[in-house]
Every structure is written in C-alpha cells, then in structure tokens.
Coordinates of C-alpha atoms and ligand atoms in Angstrom, one line a residue:
M10 CA 0.0 0.0 0.0
G11 CA 1.3 3.5 -0.8
T12 CA 2.2 5.6 2.1
T13 CA 2.3 9.4 2.6
E14 CA 5.4 9.6 4.8
T15 CA 7.4 12.7 5.5
Q16 CA 8.2 15.0 2.6
A17 CA 11.0 17.3 2.0
P18 CA 11.0 20.6 0.1
S19 CA 12.3 20.1 -3.3
A20 CA 12.6 21.8 -6.7
N21 CA 11.5 18.8 -8.7
G22 CA 7.8 18.6 -7.9
A23 CA 8.0 17.3 -4.4
A24 CA 6.0 18.6 -1.5
T25 CA 6.7 21.9 0.1
D26 CA 5.2 21.8 3.6
G27 CA 2.7 19.8 5.6
I28 CA -1.0 20.4 6.2
A29 CA -2.4 21.0 9.7
V30 CA -5.7 19.1 10.3
E31 CA -8.1 20.9 12.6
N32 CA -11.0 19.8 14.8
P33 CA -13.7 22.2 13.6
A34 CA -15.7 21.7 16.8
T35 CA -12.9 22.8 19.1
G36 CA -10.5 24.7 16.8
A37 CA -7.6 22.5 18.0
V38 CA -5.0 21.3 15.5
I39 CA -5.1 17.5 15.8
A40 CA -2.5 16.3 13.2
H41 CA -0.3 17.2 10.4
V42 CA -0.2 15.3 7.1
P43 CA 2.2 15.5 4.1
D44 CA 1.3 17.8 1.2
L45 CA 2.4 15.6 -1.8
G46 CA 3.8 17.2 -4.9
P47 CA 3.4 16.0 -8.4
G48 CA 6.6 13.9 -8.3
E49 CA 5.5 12.0 -5.3
V50 CA 2.1 11.4 -6.8
R51 CA 3.8 10.0 -10.0
A52 CA 5.9 7.7 -7.7
L53 CA 2.8 6.4 -6.0
A54 CA 1.1 5.8 -9.4
E55 CA 4.1 3.9 -10.6
R56 CA 4.1 1.6 -7.6
A57 CA 0.3 1.2 -7.8
R58 CA 0.5 0.2 -11.5
A59 CA 3.2 -2.4 -10.6
A60 CA 0.9 -3.9 -7.9
Q61 CA -2.3 -3.9 -10.0
P62 CA -1.9 -7.0 -12.2
A63 CA -1.4 -9.3 -9.2
W64 CA -4.4 -7.8 -7.5
A65 CA -6.5 -8.3 -10.7
A66 CA -5.2 -11.8 -11.0
L67 CA -6.5 -12.6 -7.5
G68 CA -10.0 -12.8 -9.0
F69 CA -13.4 -11.8 -7.5
D70 CA -13.3 -14.3 -4.7
G71 CA -9.8 -13.3 -3.5
R72 CA -10.7 -9.6 -3.6
A73 CA -14.0 -10.2 -1.9
Q74 CA -12.2 -11.9 1.0
V75 CA -10.2 -8.7 1.5
M76 CA -13.4 -6.6 1.4
L77 CA -15.1 -8.9 4.0
R78 CA -12.0 -8.9 6.3
T79 CA -12.0 -5.1 6.0
R80 CA -15.6 -5.1 7.1
K81 CA -14.7 -7.1 10.2
W82 CA -11.9 -4.7 10.9
L83 CA -14.3 -1.8 10.5
M84 CA -16.7 -3.3 13.1
D85 CA -13.8 -4.2 15.4
N86 CA -12.5 -0.6 15.2
A87 CA -15.9 1.1 15.0
E88 CA -15.3 3.6 17.9
R89 CA -11.9 4.5 16.6
V90 CA -13.2 5.1 13.1
I91 CA -16.1 7.2 14.4
E92 CA -13.8 9.3 16.6
T93 CA -11.5 9.9 13.7
I94 CA -14.3 11.1 11.5
V95 CA -15.8 13.2 14.2
S96 CA -12.5 14.7 15.1
E97 CA -11.8 16.1 11.6
T98 CA -15.4 16.9 10.5
G99 CA -17.0 18.1 13.8
K100 CA -20.2 16.0 12.9
S101 CA -22.2 14.2 15.5
W102 CA -21.4 10.6 16.5
E103 CA -24.7 9.5 15.1
D104 CA -24.1 11.1 11.7
A105 CA -20.6 9.5 11.6
Q106 CA -22.2 6.1 12.5
S107 CA -25.3 6.1 10.3
A108 CA -24.0 7.9 7.2
E109 CA -20.4 6.8 7.2
L110 CA -19.5 3.7 9.3
V111 CA -22.7 1.9 8.2
Y112 CA -22.3 2.9 4.6
G113 CA -18.8 1.6 4.7
A114 CA -19.8 -1.8 6.0
S115 CA -22.7 -2.1 3.6
A116 CA -20.6 -1.0 0.6
L117 CA -17.9 -3.6 1.5
S118 CA -20.6 -6.3 1.7
F119 CA -22.4 -5.1 -1.5
W120 CA -19.4 -4.9 -3.8
A121 CA -17.9 -8.2 -2.4
K122 CA -21.2 -9.9 -3.2
H123 CA -22.3 -8.2 -6.5
A124 CA -19.1 -7.2 -8.4
E125 CA -18.7 -10.6 -10.1
R126 CA -22.3 -10.6 -11.4
Y127 CA -22.1 -7.0 -12.7
L128 CA -18.8 -7.7 -14.5
A129 CA -19.5 -11.2 -15.7
D130 CA -19.2 -11.9 -19.5
E131 CA -22.5 -11.2 -21.2
R132 CA -23.7 -13.2 -24.2
V133 CA -25.3 -10.8 -26.7
R134 CA -27.8 -11.5 -29.4
S135 CA -28.0 -9.4 -32.6
S136 CA -30.6 -9.0 -35.2
S137 CA -28.0 -8.1 -37.8
L138 CA -28.0 -10.5 -40.8
F139 CA -24.3 -10.2 -41.1
V140 CA -23.6 -11.8 -37.7
K141 CA -26.0 -14.7 -37.9
G142 CA -24.5 -17.8 -36.3
K143 CA -21.6 -15.9 -34.7
K144 CA -20.9 -15.8 -31.0
L145 CA -21.1 -12.3 -29.5
K146 CA -19.8 -11.4 -26.1
L147 CA -19.3 -8.4 -24.0
R148 CA -16.6 -8.5 -21.3
Y149 CA -15.2 -6.1 -18.7
E150 CA -11.6 -5.5 -17.9
P151 CA -10.2 -3.2 -15.1
L152 CA -8.9 0.2 -16.4
G153 CA -5.7 -0.2 -14.4
L154 CA -5.2 2.8 -12.1
V155 CA -8.2 4.8 -10.8
G156 CA -7.9 8.2 -9.1
V157 CA -10.6 8.9 -6.5
I158 CA -10.7 12.6 -5.4
G159 CA -13.0 13.2 -2.5
P160 CA -14.7 16.1 -0.5
W161 CA -14.6 16.9 3.2
N162 CA -18.2 16.4 4.1
Y163 CA -18.2 12.5 4.1
P164 CA -14.5 11.4 4.4
L165 CA -15.5 7.7 4.6
T166 CA -18.6 7.5 2.4
N167 CA -17.6 9.8 -0.5
S168 CA -13.9 9.1 -0.6
F169 CA -13.1 5.6 0.7
G170 CA -16.6 4.4 -0.4
D171 CA -15.9 5.1 -4.0
C172 CA -12.6 3.2 -3.9
L173 CA -14.4 -0.1 -3.1
P174 CA -16.0 -0.8 -6.5
A175 CA -12.9 0.4 -8.3
L176 CA -10.8 -2.1 -6.2
M177 CA -13.4 -4.9 -6.6
A178 CA -13.2 -4.5 -10.4
G179 CA -9.4 -5.3 -10.1
N180 CA -8.0 -1.8 -10.3
A181 CA -5.3 -0.1 -8.2
V182 CA -6.5 3.2 -6.7
I183 CA -4.9 6.5 -5.6
L184 CA -7.3 8.2 -3.2
K185 CA -6.8 12.0 -2.8
P186 CA -8.9 13.0 0.3
S187 CA -9.8 16.6 1.0
E188 CA -6.9 18.4 2.7
V189 CA -9.4 19.3 5.4
T190 CA -10.3 15.6 6.3
P191 CA -7.4 13.3 5.3
L192 CA -7.2 11.2 8.6
T193 CA -10.2 9.0 7.9
S194 CA -8.8 7.9 4.5
M195 CA -5.4 7.2 6.1
L196 CA -7.0 5.1 8.9
L197 CA -9.1 3.1 6.5
A198 CA -6.1 2.4 4.3
E199 CA -4.5 1.0 7.5
G200 CA -7.6 -1.1 7.9
M201 CA -7.4 -2.5 4.4
R202 CA -3.7 -3.3 4.9
A203 CA -4.6 -5.2 8.1
A204 CA -7.3 -7.1 6.2
G205 CA -4.7 -8.2 3.6
L206 CA -4.8 -5.7 0.8
P207 CA -1.5 -6.1 -1.0
E208 CA 1.1 -3.4 -0.7
D209 CA 0.6 -0.3 -3.0
V210 CA -2.8 -1.4 -4.4
L211 CA -4.4 1.5 -2.5
A212 CA -2.3 4.7 -2.1
I213 CA -3.5 7.7 -0.1
A214 CA -2.2 11.0 -1.7
T215 CA -2.7 13.6 1.0
G216 CA -2.4 17.2 -0.2
R217 CA -4.3 20.2 -1.6
G218 CA -5.8 21.0 -5.0
Q219 CA -2.4 20.7 -6.8
T220 CA -2.1 17.1 -5.5
G221 CA -5.6 16.4 -6.9
S222 CA -4.5 17.9 -10.2
A223 CA -1.4 15.6 -10.2
V224 CA -3.7 12.6 -9.5
V225 CA -5.8 13.5 -12.6
D226 CA -2.6 13.4 -14.7
A227 CA -1.4 10.1 -13.3
V228 CA -4.4 7.8 -13.6
D229 CA -6.6 6.0 -16.2
M230 CA -9.9 7.3 -14.8
V231 CA -11.0 9.9 -12.3
M232 CA -13.9 9.5 -9.9
F233 CA -14.4 13.0 -8.5
T234 CA -16.8 14.2 -5.8
G235 CA -16.8 17.8 -4.9
S236 CA -18.0 21.2 -6.1
T237 CA -19.3 21.9 -9.6
R238 CA -16.6 24.5 -10.0
T239 CA -13.7 22.1 -9.3
G240 CA -15.5 19.3 -11.2
K241 CA -15.3 21.5 -14.3
L242 CA -11.6 22.0 -13.7
V243 CA -11.0 18.3 -13.4
M244 CA -12.9 17.5 -16.6
R245 CA -11.0 20.2 -18.5
Q246 CA -7.7 18.8 -17.4
A247 CA -8.7 15.2 -18.0
A248 CA -9.7 16.2 -21.6
E249 CA -6.1 16.8 -22.4
T250 CA -5.3 13.1 -21.9
L251 CA -8.8 11.8 -22.8
T252 CA -9.0 10.4 -19.3
P253 CA -12.6 9.4 -18.5
V254 CA -14.2 11.2 -15.5
S255 CA -17.2 10.5 -13.3
L256 CA -18.4 13.6 -11.5
E257 CA -20.6 13.8 -8.4
L258 CA -21.1 17.5 -7.8
G259 CA -23.1 20.0 -5.9
G260 CA -26.9 20.2 -5.4
K261 CA -29.7 22.4 -4.3
D262 CA -32.3 19.8 -3.5
P263 CA -35.9 20.9 -3.3
M264 CA -38.6 19.4 -1.1
I265 CA -42.3 19.7 -2.2
V266 CA -45.0 19.4 0.5
L267 CA -48.5 19.0 -1.0
A268 CA -51.6 20.0 0.9
D269 CA -52.6 16.3 1.6
A270 CA -49.2 15.4 3.0
D271 CA -48.7 13.8 6.4
L272 CA -47.3 17.0 7.9
E273 CA -45.8 15.4 10.9
R274 CA -43.7 13.1 8.7
A275 CA -42.9 15.9 6.2
A276 CA -41.7 18.2 9.0
S277 CA -39.6 15.5 10.7
S278 CA -38.0 14.6 7.3
A279 CA -37.4 18.2 6.4
V280 CA -35.7 19.0 9.7
W281 CA -33.5 15.8 9.5
S282 CA -32.5 16.2 5.9
A283 CA -31.8 19.9 6.2
F284 CA -29.8 19.7 9.4
M285 CA -28.2 16.2 9.7
N286 CA -24.4 16.5 9.2
G287 CA -24.9 20.2 9.8
G288 CA -26.6 20.5 6.3
Q289 CA -23.3 19.6 4.7
T290 CA -24.7 16.8 2.6
C291 CA -24.8 17.0 -1.2
I292 CA -28.4 15.6 -1.1
S293 CA -29.6 17.6 1.9
T294 CA -32.9 19.5 1.6
E295 CA -31.8 23.0 0.7
R296 CA -35.2 24.6 -0.1
V297 CA -38.8 23.7 0.7
Y298 CA -42.0 24.6 -1.3
V299 CA -45.3 24.1 0.6
E300 CA -48.8 24.4 -0.8
A301 CA -50.6 27.4 0.7
P302 CA -53.3 25.6 2.7
V303 CA -50.8 23.8 4.9
Y304 CA -47.9 26.3 4.9
D305 CA -48.5 27.7 8.3
A306 CA -49.0 24.4 10.0
F307 CA -45.9 22.9 8.3
V308 CA -43.7 25.9 9.3
A309 CA -45.0 25.7 12.9
K310 CA -44.0 22.0 13.1
V311 CA -40.6 22.7 11.6
V312 CA -39.9 25.6 13.9
A313 CA -40.8 23.5 17.0
K314 CA -38.6 20.6 15.9
T315 CA -35.7 22.9 15.0
R316 CA -35.8 24.7 18.3
A317 CA -35.4 21.4 20.0
L318 CA -32.1 20.5 18.3
R319 CA -29.0 20.4 20.4
Q320 CA -25.8 21.8 18.9
G321 CA -22.3 21.7 20.3
V322 CA -19.1 19.8 20.5
P323 CA -19.8 16.2 19.6
S324 CA -18.2 14.2 22.5
D325 CA -20.1 10.9 22.4
F326 CA -23.3 9.2 21.2
G327 CA -26.3 11.3 22.2
A328 CA -24.3 14.4 23.0
V329 CA -25.6 16.7 20.2
D330 CA -27.9 16.5 17.2
V331 CA -26.0 19.0 15.1
G332 CA -22.3 19.4 15.0
A333 CA -19.9 22.0 13.5
I334 CA -19.1 23.5 10.1
T335 CA -16.2 21.5 8.8
F336 CA -14.7 23.8 6.2
P337 CA -13.7 27.3 7.3
P338 CA -14.9 29.2 4.2
Q339 CA -18.3 27.4 4.3
A340 CA -19.3 29.4 7.4
E341 CA -18.9 32.6 5.4
I342 CA -21.0 31.3 2.5
I343 CA -23.8 30.2 4.9
E344 CA -23.7 33.6 6.7
R345 CA -23.7 35.4 3.3
H346 CA -26.8 33.5 2.1
V347 CA -28.7 34.1 5.3
Q348 CA -27.8 37.8 5.3
D349 CA -28.7 38.2 1.6
A350 CA -32.1 36.6 2.2
I351 CA -32.8 38.8 5.3
G352 CA -31.7 41.9 3.3
K353 CA -34.2 41.1 0.6
G354 CA -37.1 40.6 3.0
A355 CA -36.8 37.1 4.5
K356 CA -37.2 36.3 8.2
A357 CA -35.1 33.9 10.3
V358 CA -37.7 32.4 12.5
V359 CA -35.1 30.1 14.2
G360 CA -31.3 30.7 14.3
G361 CA -29.6 32.9 11.7
H362 CA -26.3 33.4 13.4
R363 CA -22.9 31.8 13.8
G364 CA -22.3 30.1 17.1
A365 CA -19.8 31.3 19.7
G366 CA -16.6 29.6 20.8
P367 CA -13.3 28.5 19.4
G368 CA -15.1 25.9 17.3
R369 CA -17.0 26.8 14.1
F370 CA -20.8 26.5 14.3
F371 CA -23.8 27.9 12.6
E372 CA -27.2 27.7 14.2
P373 CA -29.8 25.6 12.6
T374 CA -31.8 28.2 10.7
V375 CA -35.3 28.4 9.4
L376 CA -36.0 31.1 6.8
V377 CA -39.5 32.2 5.7
D378 CA -40.8 34.8 3.3
V379 CA -38.1 33.7 0.8
D380 CA -38.1 33.8 -3.0
H381 CA -35.9 33.1 -6.0
T382 CA -34.2 36.5 -5.9
M383 CA -32.3 35.2 -2.8
E384 CA -29.0 33.2 -2.9
A385 CA -30.4 30.9 -0.2
M386 CA -32.9 29.6 -2.7
T387 CA -30.8 29.4 -5.8
E388 CA -27.1 28.7 -4.8
E389 CA -25.8 25.7 -2.8
T390 CA -25.6 26.8 0.8
F391 CA -24.2 23.6 2.2
G392 CA -25.0 24.5 5.8
P393 CA -27.8 24.1 8.4
T394 CA -30.4 26.4 6.7
M395 CA -34.0 25.6 5.6
P396 CA -35.7 28.3 3.5
I397 CA -39.4 27.6 3.2
M398 CA -41.5 29.1 0.5
R399 CA -45.3 29.3 0.1
V400 CA -46.6 28.2 -3.3
A401 CA -50.1 28.3 -4.8
D402 CA -50.2 24.7 -6.0
A403 CA -48.2 21.7 -7.2
E404 CA -47.6 23.2 -10.6
E405 CA -45.9 26.3 -9.1
A406 CA -43.9 24.0 -6.8
I407 CA -42.6 21.9 -9.7
R408 CA -41.7 24.9 -11.8
L409 CA -39.7 26.4 -8.9
A410 CA -38.1 23.1 -8.0
N411 CA -36.8 22.8 -11.6
D412 CA -35.7 26.5 -11.7
S413 CA -32.1 25.6 -10.8
P414 CA -28.9 24.8 -12.5
Y415 CA -28.6 21.8 -10.2
G416 CA -30.4 18.4 -10.4
L417 CA -29.0 16.1 -7.8
G418 CA -32.0 15.0 -5.7
G419 CA -35.4 16.0 -4.4
S420 CA -38.4 14.9 -2.5
V421 CA -42.2 15.2 -2.5
F422 CA -44.6 14.6 0.3
T423 CA -48.3 13.6 -0.3
K424 CA -50.6 10.8 1.0
D425 CA -51.5 10.1 -2.6
V426 CA -48.4 8.0 -3.6
G427 CA -49.6 7.8 -7.2
R428 CA -49.6 11.6 -7.5
G429 CA -46.3 11.7 -5.6
E430 CA -44.7 9.5 -8.2
A431 CA -46.2 11.6 -11.0
V432 CA -44.7 14.7 -9.5
A433 CA -41.4 13.0 -8.9
R434 CA -41.2 12.1 -12.6
R435 CA -41.5 15.7 -13.5
M436 CA -38.7 16.8 -11.2
Q437 CA -35.4 17.4 -12.9
A438 CA -33.1 15.4 -10.6
G439 CA -31.1 12.2 -10.6
A440 CA -33.0 10.8 -7.6
V441 CA -36.4 11.8 -6.1
N442 CA -37.9 10.3 -2.9
V443 CA -41.7 10.2 -2.3
N444 CA -42.5 10.7 1.4
D445 CA -38.8 10.3 2.2
T446 CA -35.6 12.1 1.9
M447 CA -32.0 11.1 1.0
I448 CA -32.5 7.5 2.0
N449 CA -32.2 6.3 -1.7
F450 CA -28.5 6.6 -1.1
A451 CA -28.6 3.5 1.2
A452 CA -29.9 1.3 -1.7
L453 CA -26.6 0.5 -3.4
E454 CA -28.6 -1.3 -6.1
L455 CA -30.0 2.1 -7.2
P456 CA -27.8 4.4 -9.3
M457 CA -27.1 7.8 -7.7
G458 CA -25.9 10.6 -9.9
G459 CA -26.8 14.2 -10.8
W460 CA -28.5 15.8 -13.7
K461 CA -27.6 19.2 -15.1
A462 CA -24.7 20.9 -13.1
S463 CA -24.8 18.2 -10.5
G464 CA -22.7 15.7 -12.3
L465 CA -21.8 13.2 -15.0
G466 CA -22.2 9.5 -14.5
S467 CA -23.3 7.8 -11.3
R468 CA -22.2 5.7 -8.4
H469 CA -23.9 2.4 -7.2
G470 CA -25.6 -0.2 -9.2
A471 CA -24.2 -2.0 -12.3
G472 CA -23.0 1.3 -13.8
G473 CA -21.2 2.2 -10.5
I474 CA -18.6 -0.6 -11.1
R475 CA -18.7 -0.9 -14.9
K476 CA -17.4 2.7 -15.1
Y477 CA -14.1 1.4 -13.6
C478 CA -13.7 -1.0 -16.5
K479 CA -12.9 -1.1 -20.2
Q480 CA -15.5 -3.0 -22.1
Q481 CA -14.5 -5.3 -24.8
A482 CA -16.8 -6.8 -27.5
I483 CA -15.8 -10.2 -28.8
L484 CA -17.2 -11.8 -31.9
V485 CA -16.3 -15.4 -32.7
S486 CA -17.1 -16.9 -36.1
R487 CA -17.6 -20.6 -35.5
L488 CA -18.3 -21.5 -39.2
H489 CA -15.6 -20.8 -41.7
P490 CA -16.8 -20.3 -45.3
K491 CA -14.0 -19.4 -47.7
R492 CA -15.7 -16.1 -48.4
D493 CA -18.6 -14.1 -46.9
V494 CA -21.2 -12.2 -48.9
H495 CA -19.8 -8.8 -47.9
H496 CA -16.2 -9.6 -48.9
F497 CA -14.4 -8.5 -52.1
P498 CA -14.8 -8.7 -55.0
Y499 CA -18.1 -6.7 -55.1
K500 CA -20.4 -8.1 -57.8
A501 CA -23.4 -6.2 -59.2
K502 CA -25.6 -9.3 -59.5
T503 CA -25.1 -10.2 -55.8
S504 CA -25.6 -6.6 -54.7
R505 CA -28.9 -6.2 -56.6
R506 CA -30.1 -9.5 -55.2
L507 CA -29.2 -8.3 -51.7
L508 CA -31.1 -5.0 -52.2
R509 CA -34.2 -7.0 -53.2
G510 CA -33.8 -8.9 -50.0
F511 CA -33.4 -5.7 -47.9
R512 CA -36.6 -4.3 -49.4
L513 CA -38.5 -7.4 -48.5
L514 CA -37.1 -7.1 -45.0
W515 CA -37.4 -3.4 -44.3
G516 CA -39.7 -2.1 -47.0
R517 CA -42.8 -1.9 -44.8
G518 CA -43.7 1.2 -42.8
G519 CA -45.0 -0.5 -39.7
R520 CA -43.6 -2.6 -36.9
D521 CA -41.8 -5.9 -37.7
Ligands
LIG26 P1 -14.1 20.9 -3.7 O1 -14.5 20.9 -5.2 O2 -13.6 22.1 -3.2 O3 -13.0 19.8 -3.5 C1 -13.2 18.4 -3.8 C2 -11.8 17.7 -3.9 O4 -11.1 18.2 -5.0 C3 -10.9 18.0 -2.7 O5 -10.1 16.8 -2.4 C4 -10.0 19.1 -3.2 O6 -8.8 19.2 -2.6 C5 -9.8 18.6 -4.7 N1 -9.3 19.6 -5.6 C6 -9.3 21.0 -5.5 N2 -8.8 21.5 -6.6 C7 -8.5 20.5 -7.5 C8 -8.0 20.5 -8.8 N3 -7.7 21.6 -9.5 N4 -7.8 19.3 -9.4 C9 -8.2 18.1 -8.7 N5 -8.7 18.1 -7.4 C10 -8.8 19.3 -6.8 O7 -15.3 20.3 -2.9 P2 -15.5 20.3 -1.3 O8 -14.4 19.5 -0.7 O9 -15.7 21.7 -0.8 O10 -16.9 19.5 -1.2 C11 -18.1 20.0 -1.1 C12 -18.8 19.9 -2.4 O11 -18.9 18.5 -2.8 C13 -20.3 20.4 -2.4 O12 -20.5 21.1 -3.6 C14 -21.1 19.1 -2.4 O13 -22.4 19.3 -2.9 C15 -20.2 18.2 -3.2 N6 -20.6 16.8 -2.9 C16 -21.2 16.1 -3.9 C17 -21.6 14.8 -3.7 C18 -22.4 14.0 -4.7 O14 -22.5 12.8 -4.5 N7 -22.9 14.6 -5.8 C19 -21.4 14.1 -2.4 C20 -20.6 15.0 -1.4 C21 -20.3 16.3 -1.7 P3 -8.7 20.2 -1.3 O15 -9.8 19.9 -0.4 O16 -7.4 19.7 -0.7 O17 -8.7 21.6 -1.8

C-alpha cells in the first residue's frame, strides 16, 4: 500500500510543507499530514501500477475476501473510526455512524457480493443478418489505475466508499482525500492493509488542490466528488489526456409538500434532511415549497422541531444533534446566504447566526418569506439552513423546484403516492424520494448521480462498477466459409439480389 510519509521541500515537484488538520468543533490542531507534490504522486502511481496486475489476478473471490475482512476490521474498530471522522469533521457521532460507518460496512458487503455478477461476461444476441451464427460477447476488464478525489463532508462514504467498486473491479487506486479531512482515509487504508490488501494497491495521496490535479494526470480514470466549480476544472484537465471522468457534484435539493401530506412526517423529514451533518450533505434538503393551505401548519412544526435541536461539541453518542461547520470558508458562505435573504425581506424564525466559541458553528436556521431572488434559494448553501416558500399549487412547486442549474436529488410529500410519483417524474433530478428524503443513497442497487450541473455518471448499481472498466466486445465466427457475402470482390448481381432482400425485410412502414 502506498504511504504518505514525511516529505522534503524540493525543486523537482516534491511537496513543500505539511498540512495542519483541525478539529472544527474545538479549533484545535489534531494532526499534520504531508502535502504531496506531483513527483510524489507520480511515484505512488508507478508503484500502484506495478501492484495492480497481481491484484486483478486474485479474482473476484480473493478480492471479496479482503473486502469482508476489512468489514470485520471496521466493526472491530468502530469507535476509533467514528472518533477519527468526528475529530476532523465536527459532525455528531450518530451522523458518523449512520451515514459513514454503516455505509462503509454495507458497501464492503455489497461490492464483495455483486461485483462478479455485474462484471460477468455477457452473451449478446444481434438482429443483424451479417452476424447470424456468430458468437457475440461483452466483457469487462479493469482500467488499471483509478484516481478517487473526495470532498470533506463525508470522508469515509464519499472518498473511501468510491474506492471499493474500483478495487473490486481489479484496479489499483490512488485516493486523494480533501486536505481538510485526510485522517479517515489514512485510517481506512490501514484497515485494508490489516485485512490483507496487497502493498501499493491503494495509495493515499494527501495534499491540496495541486495534489488532486497531479492525480488527474497520473491515472486512467477519475472519480471526482466535490463542487461543480472544481469538477469542471477536473474535466477540463482530463480532456487533455482523454481520461474518463465520473463527476458527483453540488446540489440544491428541493422538497415539495403538497396539501394532503402527512405534515408530521414531512416536517420531521425536512428537519432531519436539512440539518443532519450540519446541512453539509450534497443531497440535503436545501429549499422547501409548501402548498398554501398547509404552509402555516408545516412551518409551525418545523420551527418547534428545529428549536429542540441540540448543537455543540460532539463528544459521544447522544451528546448533540447538530455538529460543527467542517470547512472554514463554508461558514462565510452560509452567513452570506442568510444575510442576503434577510436583506431582501426574508425572516429567520429560528437561528440565523454563527455560534460562539473556538469551534466553528452555525445555528440551525429556518427562513421564511423567501423567493428566488435570494441566494439561499438558488445557490448551494451547504449548511444548516432551511428556507421555506409558500406556493399556490403543485404546478408552481414543480416549476420552482426545476428552476435551478442543479439536479441532484429532491423529494415530494403527499398521502396520494400515485400523485407523488407523477410529481417525482416531472422533477429534474437524478433521484427523487416520495414521502422520504435522502434514503435512496442507502440502496446500493440504485444508481445515484446528478442531472444538469450536479454531475456526470453515477455511483452504485451496475454502472457504478462498470465505469471502472474497459469494455471489450468479442465476436467469434464458428463457421468458416471461404468467403462471406460482404467480402471482395463486389459483384453487381449479388448486390442487386441483396437489395431486393433488404426491401423485403425493411420495405414496410409498420412494426416488424
Ligand atoms: P471541492 O470541489 O472544493 O474539493 C473536492 C476535492 O477536489 C478536494 O479533495 C479538493 O482538494 C480537490 N481539488 C481541489 N482543486 C482541485 C484540482 N484543481 N484538481 C483536482 N482536485 C482538486 O469540494 P468540497 O471538498 O468543498 O466538497 C463540497 C462539495 O462536494 C459540495 O458542492 C457538495 O455538494 C459536493 N458533494 C457532492 C456529492 C455527490 O455525490 N454529488 C457528495 C458529497 C459532496 P482540497 O480539499 O485539498 O482543496
């Protein structure tokens, strides 16, 4: 396994200085990690490429055993993993457990079990006359070296989690975690090593943006999760080498509450999906549209539930509901969106301010009297805010929900599930939940990916592992005539006869 040991300043592309990792809930510096330069990333890539063929040769069973032993390691070390995640993100212990530890365990199980089926050779049938009697096959082969570049909000789920299908497909992986949250990736790499992952198959390249950029240059495919802005940079750079990319980007997920909704469930779901992980979830509820007849009742329920939330330093299970703001500039963005909304006529009925103390907090905030002139309704806030807008009817709600450059997720609440599904089908988003929020992410069988500016490609499901492979079509001619009808020399008589045959076959206007 690749390591990120000490680095020395150097003129030939090596690292310059280390990176301090901070606990956002306390403000304390808890570790330093190396800031790898391009030369060091290239060296990791070379070693990973050398290790990859033996890893691929191990086969699905051998690789699955490593995954399952990693799962055991994860459970044996659950508290240590949770503490590490909490220490560098400032999230609550429950958020670290339910949305990271549990995701990790289920992803290890899922890919160990399903990778072989998703990547098995497929027999293909064709209606082409030219290939009658021939054997057609589609097969998958690992790309070689995959680069996974991850964000700071889910250091296990959205960094390490995306390495698992790439590894199960038989690739080596370089993981570049966010500079803000590198410790979880380093710990999980240690776990995989303890579980028997061969040396150098998974390398952790700690560093900043330039380290990520070096990873893009060094690999055969990039799985990127992060902001739309950086995603575009990654795609532009990857175009130079025609390196394929899969991009999981930002979101501004809408929730629609129809007049016949179960308001208690809708309000509980809204509060959870807007404020869990401090609102720092790509698929968190970022704006809510409520039909006029139930608007006041819905807001009253949301306000009561939000007031009851406990925020502070996450010290153990049950200590707090909402943790800290992980990334320093994010607190400014949240404050700017809230101030912009208030300046344009919105009201913060709960919260609205940064928290006090050496740690970085922003109060869970409910905004009303909002509209689409406000940044809080149109730009990704990525913090604990819930702007709620009154709408005349479902048509207006759908129109406003779709009035966004993003299209990651969304939700609709109604007791009429048929109508809920009809509304969901009209929402421009990669995933829509009816009477639920965000939980589609737990179904690893279901693809998860964004429309519009929210991404390209998807994770999970068959496509979530096939994207880490080259596909190869194989055609085998079992019969060996000396000459086929399409071979040289071309003869007018044969060609005219063929044309008569084609007319008989395709000359009708209707279905075959
Ligand atoms: P960023 O885009 O800022 O960073 C993502 C990663 O890219 C980090 O590791 C970063 O390194 C690295 N990076 C920065 N510059 C470059 C570059 N030029 N080339 C290659 N890599 C680079 O995103 P955030 O970390 O701020 O994450 C938050 C964003 O992620 C939100 O928009 C959120 O919606 C999105 N997200 C999307 C998800 C999805 O599934 N669609 C899931 C989770 C989050 P460094 O941190 O060291 O600068």
